Amino acid sequence: MPKVFYTQPHGSERVIDAAAGDSVMSTAVTNGVTGIVGQCGGTLSCATCHVYLAEDDLKYFDPPTEDEDDLLDCTASDREDTSRLSCQLIL
């Protein structure tokens, strides 16, 4: 069972046991993680599930698609090199 580590902006961390095949976004929403809204339900159309991955964790996921890359330019917080949409991060 994968574990997802959610670090909040103020520094606290939540560790959640997740189901393989679920997204980082759906795991967050199901478990009430603040800051990940997932307004579109994971259909890659809103960017309200923007997260920053730890640099070492980038290797565990496929690179962003062109659609995800475009939406990352529309996030509420600044885009960084480790920015991803958590709905596209499948465990």
Short mmCIF file of N, CA and C in Angstrom, two decimals:
data_model
loop_
_atom_site.label_atom_id
_atom_site.label_comp_id
_atom_site.label_asym_id
_atom_site.label_seq_id
_atom_site.Cartn_x
_atom_site.Cartn_y
_atom_site.Cartn_z
N MET A 1 0.84 -1.17 0.00
CA MET A 1 0.00 0.00 0.00
C MET A 1 0.89 1.25 0.00
N PRO A 2 0.69 2.13 -0.98
CA PRO A 2 1.50 3.36 -1.02
C PRO A 2 1.14 4.30 0.13
N LYS A 3 2.12 5.06 0.57
CA LYS A 3 1.90 6.12 1.55
C LYS A 3 2.16 7.45 0.85
N VAL A 4 1.28 8.41 1.12
CA VAL A 4 1.44 9.75 0.55
C VAL A 4 1.70 10.71 1.70
N PHE A 5 2.74 11.52 1.55
CA PHE A 5 3.12 12.50 2.56
C PHE A 5 2.69 13.87 2.05
N TYR A 6 1.74 14.48 2.73
CA TYR A 6 1.24 15.81 2.38
C TYR A 6 1.82 16.81 3.38
N THR A 7 2.64 17.72 2.89
CA THR A 7 3.21 18.76 3.73
C THR A 7 2.42 20.04 3.49
N GLN A 8 1.84 20.56 4.56
CA GLN A 8 1.04 21.78 4.48
C GLN A 8 1.95 23.00 4.43
N PRO A 9 1.44 24.13 3.92
CA PRO A 9 2.28 25.33 3.80
C PRO A 9 2.92 25.77 5.12
N HIS A 10 2.27 25.53 6.25
CA HIS A 10 2.83 25.94 7.54
C HIS A 10 3.80 24.89 8.10
N GLY A 11 4.01 23.79 7.35
CA GLY A 11 5.04 22.83 7.72
C GLY A 11 4.58 21.52 8.32
N SER A 12 3.32 21.42 8.75
CA SER A 12 2.86 20.15 9.30
C SER A 12 2.74 19.12 8.18
N GLU A 13 2.81 17.87 8.56
CA GLU A 13 2.78 16.79 7.57
C GLU A 13 1.72 15.77 7.95
N ARG A 14 0.99 15.30 6.94
CA ARG A 14 0.04 14.20 7.12
C ARG A 14 0.50 13.05 6.24
N VAL A 15 0.49 11.87 6.80
CA VAL A 15 0.84 10.67 6.05
C VAL A 15 -0.42 9.84 5.92
N ILE A 16 -0.77 9.49 4.69
CA ILE A 16 -2.00 8.76 4.44
C ILE A 16 -1.69 7.50 3.66
N ASP A 17 -2.22 6.38 4.12
CA ASP A 17 -2.15 5.14 3.36
C ASP A 17 -3.13 5.26 2.20
N ALA A 18 -2.64 5.04 1.00
CA ALA A 18 -3.45 5.22 -0.20
C ALA A 18 -3.59 3.89 -0.93
N ALA A 19 -4.54 3.84 -1.82
CA ALA A 19 -4.74 2.64 -2.63
C ALA A 19 -3.98 2.78 -3.95
N ALA A 20 -3.28 1.74 -4.33
CA ALA A 20 -2.59 1.74 -5.63
C ALA A 20 -3.64 1.96 -6.71
N GLY A 21 -3.31 2.83 -7.66
CA GLY A 21 -4.23 3.14 -8.75
C GLY A 21 -5.04 4.40 -8.52
N ASP A 22 -5.10 4.88 -7.27
CA ASP A 22 -5.78 6.15 -6.98
C ASP A 22 -4.84 7.30 -7.28
N SER A 23 -5.39 8.48 -7.43
CA SER A 23 -4.55 9.65 -7.65
C SER A 23 -4.20 10.30 -6.31
N VAL A 24 -3.15 11.08 -6.32
CA VAL A 24 -2.76 11.84 -5.15
C VAL A 24 -3.89 12.79 -4.77
N MET A 25 -4.59 13.37 -5.77
CA MET A 25 -5.70 14.28 -5.53
C MET A 25 -6.87 13.57 -4.87
N SER A 26 -7.30 12.44 -5.41
CA SER A 26 -8.47 11.75 -4.84
C SER A 26 -8.18 11.27 -3.42
N THR A 27 -6.95 10.86 -3.17
CA THR A 27 -6.56 10.45 -1.82
C THR A 27 -6.65 11.64 -0.87
N ALA A 28 -6.21 12.81 -1.30
CA ALA A 28 -6.26 14.01 -0.46
C ALA A 28 -7.70 14.41 -0.18
N VAL A 29 -8.53 14.46 -1.21
CA VAL A 29 -9.92 14.89 -1.04
C VAL A 29 -10.68 13.92 -0.14
N THR A 30 -10.50 12.63 -0.36
CA THR A 30 -11.18 11.62 0.45
C THR A 30 -10.80 11.72 1.92
N ASN A 31 -9.57 12.14 2.19
CA ASN A 31 -9.07 12.19 3.56
C ASN A 31 -9.04 13.60 4.15
N GLY A 32 -9.66 14.55 3.48
CA GLY A 32 -9.78 15.90 4.02
C GLY A 32 -8.50 16.68 4.14
N VAL A 33 -7.56 16.45 3.23
CA VAL A 33 -6.31 17.22 3.24
C VAL A 33 -6.64 18.64 2.76
N THR A 34 -6.31 19.63 3.56
CA THR A 34 -6.59 21.01 3.17
C THR A 34 -5.65 21.46 2.06
N GLY A 35 -6.16 22.35 1.21
CA GLY A 35 -5.34 22.93 0.16
C GLY A 35 -5.44 22.24 -1.18
N ILE A 36 -5.97 21.04 -1.23
CA ILE A 36 -6.16 20.34 -2.50
C ILE A 36 -7.67 20.23 -2.71
N VAL A 37 -8.18 21.05 -3.63
CA VAL A 37 -9.62 21.15 -3.82
C VAL A 37 -10.13 20.09 -4.80
N GLY A 38 -9.48 19.98 -5.95
CA GLY A 38 -9.94 19.01 -6.95
C GLY A 38 -11.33 19.34 -7.44
N GLN A 39 -11.58 20.60 -7.72
CA GLN A 39 -12.91 21.08 -8.09
C GLN A 39 -13.49 20.37 -9.30
N CYS A 40 -12.67 19.99 -10.27
CA CYS A 40 -13.20 19.33 -11.47
C CYS A 40 -13.30 17.82 -11.30
N GLY A 41 -12.90 17.31 -10.15
CA GLY A 41 -13.01 15.88 -9.90
C GLY A 41 -11.94 15.06 -10.58
N GLY A 42 -10.90 15.70 -11.05
CA GLY A 42 -9.79 14.97 -11.67
C GLY A 42 -9.89 14.86 -13.18
N THR A 43 -10.65 15.73 -13.81
CA THR A 43 -10.81 15.67 -15.27
C THR A 43 -9.81 16.55 -16.02
N LEU A 44 -8.82 17.06 -15.31
CA LEU A 44 -7.76 17.87 -15.92
C LEU A 44 -8.33 19.13 -16.56
N SER A 45 -9.16 19.85 -15.78
CA SER A 45 -9.74 21.07 -16.35
C SER A 45 -9.78 22.25 -15.39
N CYS A 46 -9.15 22.14 -14.18
CA CYS A 46 -9.29 23.28 -13.27
C CYS A 46 -8.00 23.72 -12.58
N ALA A 47 -7.05 22.89 -12.37
CA ALA A 47 -5.78 23.20 -11.71
C ALA A 47 -5.91 23.52 -10.23
N THR A 48 -7.04 23.17 -9.59
CA THR A 48 -7.19 23.41 -8.15
C THR A 48 -6.56 22.31 -7.31
N CYS A 49 -5.84 21.42 -7.95
CA CYS A 49 -5.15 20.35 -7.22
C CYS A 49 -3.63 20.48 -7.40
N HIS A 50 -3.19 21.69 -7.70
CA HIS A 50 -1.76 21.97 -7.89
C HIS A 50 -0.98 21.64 -6.63
N VAL A 51 0.11 20.90 -6.80
CA VAL A 51 0.99 20.55 -5.69
C VAL A 51 2.44 20.71 -6.13
N TYR A 52 3.31 20.74 -5.15
CA TYR A 52 4.74 20.73 -5.40
C TYR A 52 5.28 19.40 -4.90
N LEU A 53 5.89 18.64 -5.79
CA LEU A 53 6.50 17.37 -5.40
C LEU A 53 7.89 17.63 -4.83
N ALA A 54 8.30 16.76 -3.94
CA ALA A 54 9.71 16.78 -3.53
C ALA A 54 10.52 16.39 -4.76
N GLU A 55 11.63 17.04 -4.96
CA GLU A 55 12.45 16.79 -6.15
C GLU A 55 12.75 15.30 -6.34
N ASP A 56 13.03 14.59 -5.26
CA ASP A 56 13.35 13.16 -5.34
C ASP A 56 12.16 12.32 -5.78
N ASP A 57 10.95 12.84 -5.67
CA ASP A 57 9.75 12.07 -6.02
C ASP A 57 9.33 12.22 -7.47
N LEU A 58 9.91 13.14 -8.20
CA LEU A 58 9.56 13.33 -9.61
C LEU A 58 9.74 12.04 -10.41
N LYS A 59 10.73 11.26 -10.06
CA LYS A 59 11.07 10.05 -10.82
C LYS A 59 9.99 8.96 -10.74
N TYR A 60 9.10 9.08 -9.76
CA TYR A 60 8.07 8.06 -9.59
C TYR A 60 6.86 8.24 -10.51
N PHE A 61 6.80 9.36 -11.21
CA PHE A 61 5.64 9.68 -12.04
C PHE A 61 6.06 9.99 -13.47
N ASP A 62 5.16 9.69 -14.40
CA ASP A 62 5.39 10.07 -15.79
C ASP A 62 5.46 11.59 -15.87
N PRO A 63 6.15 12.12 -16.87
CA PRO A 63 6.19 13.59 -17.01
C PRO A 63 4.80 14.12 -17.35
N PRO A 64 4.56 15.41 -17.13
CA PRO A 64 3.26 15.98 -17.43
C PRO A 64 2.94 15.90 -18.93
N THR A 65 1.67 15.68 -19.22
CA THR A 65 1.21 15.73 -20.61
C THR A 65 1.16 17.20 -21.04
N GLU A 66 0.94 17.42 -22.31
CA GLU A 66 0.84 18.79 -22.82
C GLU A 66 -0.33 19.53 -22.16
N ASP A 67 -1.46 18.83 -21.95
CA ASP A 67 -2.62 19.46 -21.31
C ASP A 67 -2.31 19.85 -19.87
N GLU A 68 -1.66 18.95 -19.14
CA GLU A 68 -1.29 19.29 -17.77
C GLU A 68 -0.31 20.46 -17.75
N ASP A 69 0.66 20.42 -18.63
CA ASP A 69 1.65 21.49 -18.70
C ASP A 69 0.97 22.84 -18.94
N ASP A 70 -0.02 22.87 -19.82
CA ASP A 70 -0.75 24.11 -20.09
C ASP A 70 -1.50 24.60 -18.85
N LEU A 71 -2.17 23.69 -18.15
CA LEU A 71 -2.91 24.07 -16.95
C LEU A 71 -2.00 24.53 -15.82
N LEU A 72 -0.80 24.00 -15.76
CA LEU A 72 0.13 24.42 -14.71
C LEU A 72 0.50 25.90 -14.84
N ASP A 73 0.29 26.47 -16.02
CA ASP A 73 0.53 27.91 -16.19
C ASP A 73 -0.62 28.74 -15.63
N CYS A 74 -1.71 28.09 -15.19
CA CYS A 74 -2.91 28.80 -14.72
C CYS A 74 -3.19 28.58 -13.25
N THR A 75 -2.23 28.12 -12.50
CA THR A 75 -2.47 27.82 -11.09
C THR A 75 -2.52 29.09 -10.24
N ALA A 76 -3.19 29.00 -9.10
CA ALA A 76 -3.31 30.15 -8.21
C ALA A 76 -1.98 30.52 -7.57
N SER A 77 -1.15 29.52 -7.27
CA SER A 77 0.17 29.78 -6.71
C SER A 77 1.22 29.60 -7.81
N ASP A 78 2.36 30.20 -7.61
CA ASP A 78 3.39 30.19 -8.64
C ASP A 78 3.81 28.79 -9.04
N ARG A 79 4.02 28.61 -10.32
CA ARG A 79 4.52 27.35 -10.86
C ARG A 79 6.01 27.25 -10.57
N GLU A 80 6.42 26.04 -10.19
CA GLU A 80 7.84 25.77 -9.96
C GLU A 80 8.23 24.54 -10.78
N ASP A 81 9.51 24.21 -10.78
CA ASP A 81 9.99 23.05 -11.55
C ASP A 81 9.37 21.75 -11.07
N THR A 82 8.94 21.70 -9.83
CA THR A 82 8.35 20.47 -9.27
C THR A 82 6.82 20.52 -9.22
N SER A 83 6.22 21.51 -9.85
CA SER A 83 4.76 21.64 -9.87
C SER A 83 4.12 20.52 -10.68
N ARG A 84 3.04 19.99 -10.14
CA ARG A 84 2.21 19.00 -10.84
C ARG A 84 0.77 19.19 -10.42
N LEU A 85 -0.13 18.64 -11.21
CA LEU A 85 -1.53 18.55 -10.82
C LEU A 85 -1.71 17.18 -10.20
N SER A 86 -2.14 17.18 -8.95
CA SER A 86 -2.19 15.91 -8.22
C SER A 86 -3.21 14.92 -8.78
N CYS A 87 -4.15 15.40 -9.58
CA CYS A 87 -5.10 14.47 -10.22
C CYS A 87 -4.40 13.61 -11.28
N GLN A 88 -3.25 14.04 -11.72
CA GLN A 88 -2.51 13.30 -12.75
C GLN A 88 -1.42 12.42 -12.18
N LEU A 89 -1.28 12.41 -10.87
CA LEU A 89 -0.26 11.62 -10.20
C LEU A 89 -0.92 10.33 -9.69
N ILE A 90 -0.77 9.28 -10.45
CA ILE A 90 -1.41 8.00 -10.11
C ILE A 90 -0.44 7.14 -9.31
N LEU A 91 -0.95 6.63 -8.18
CA LEU A 91 -0.12 5.83 -7.29
C LEU A 91 -0.05 4.39 -7.74
#
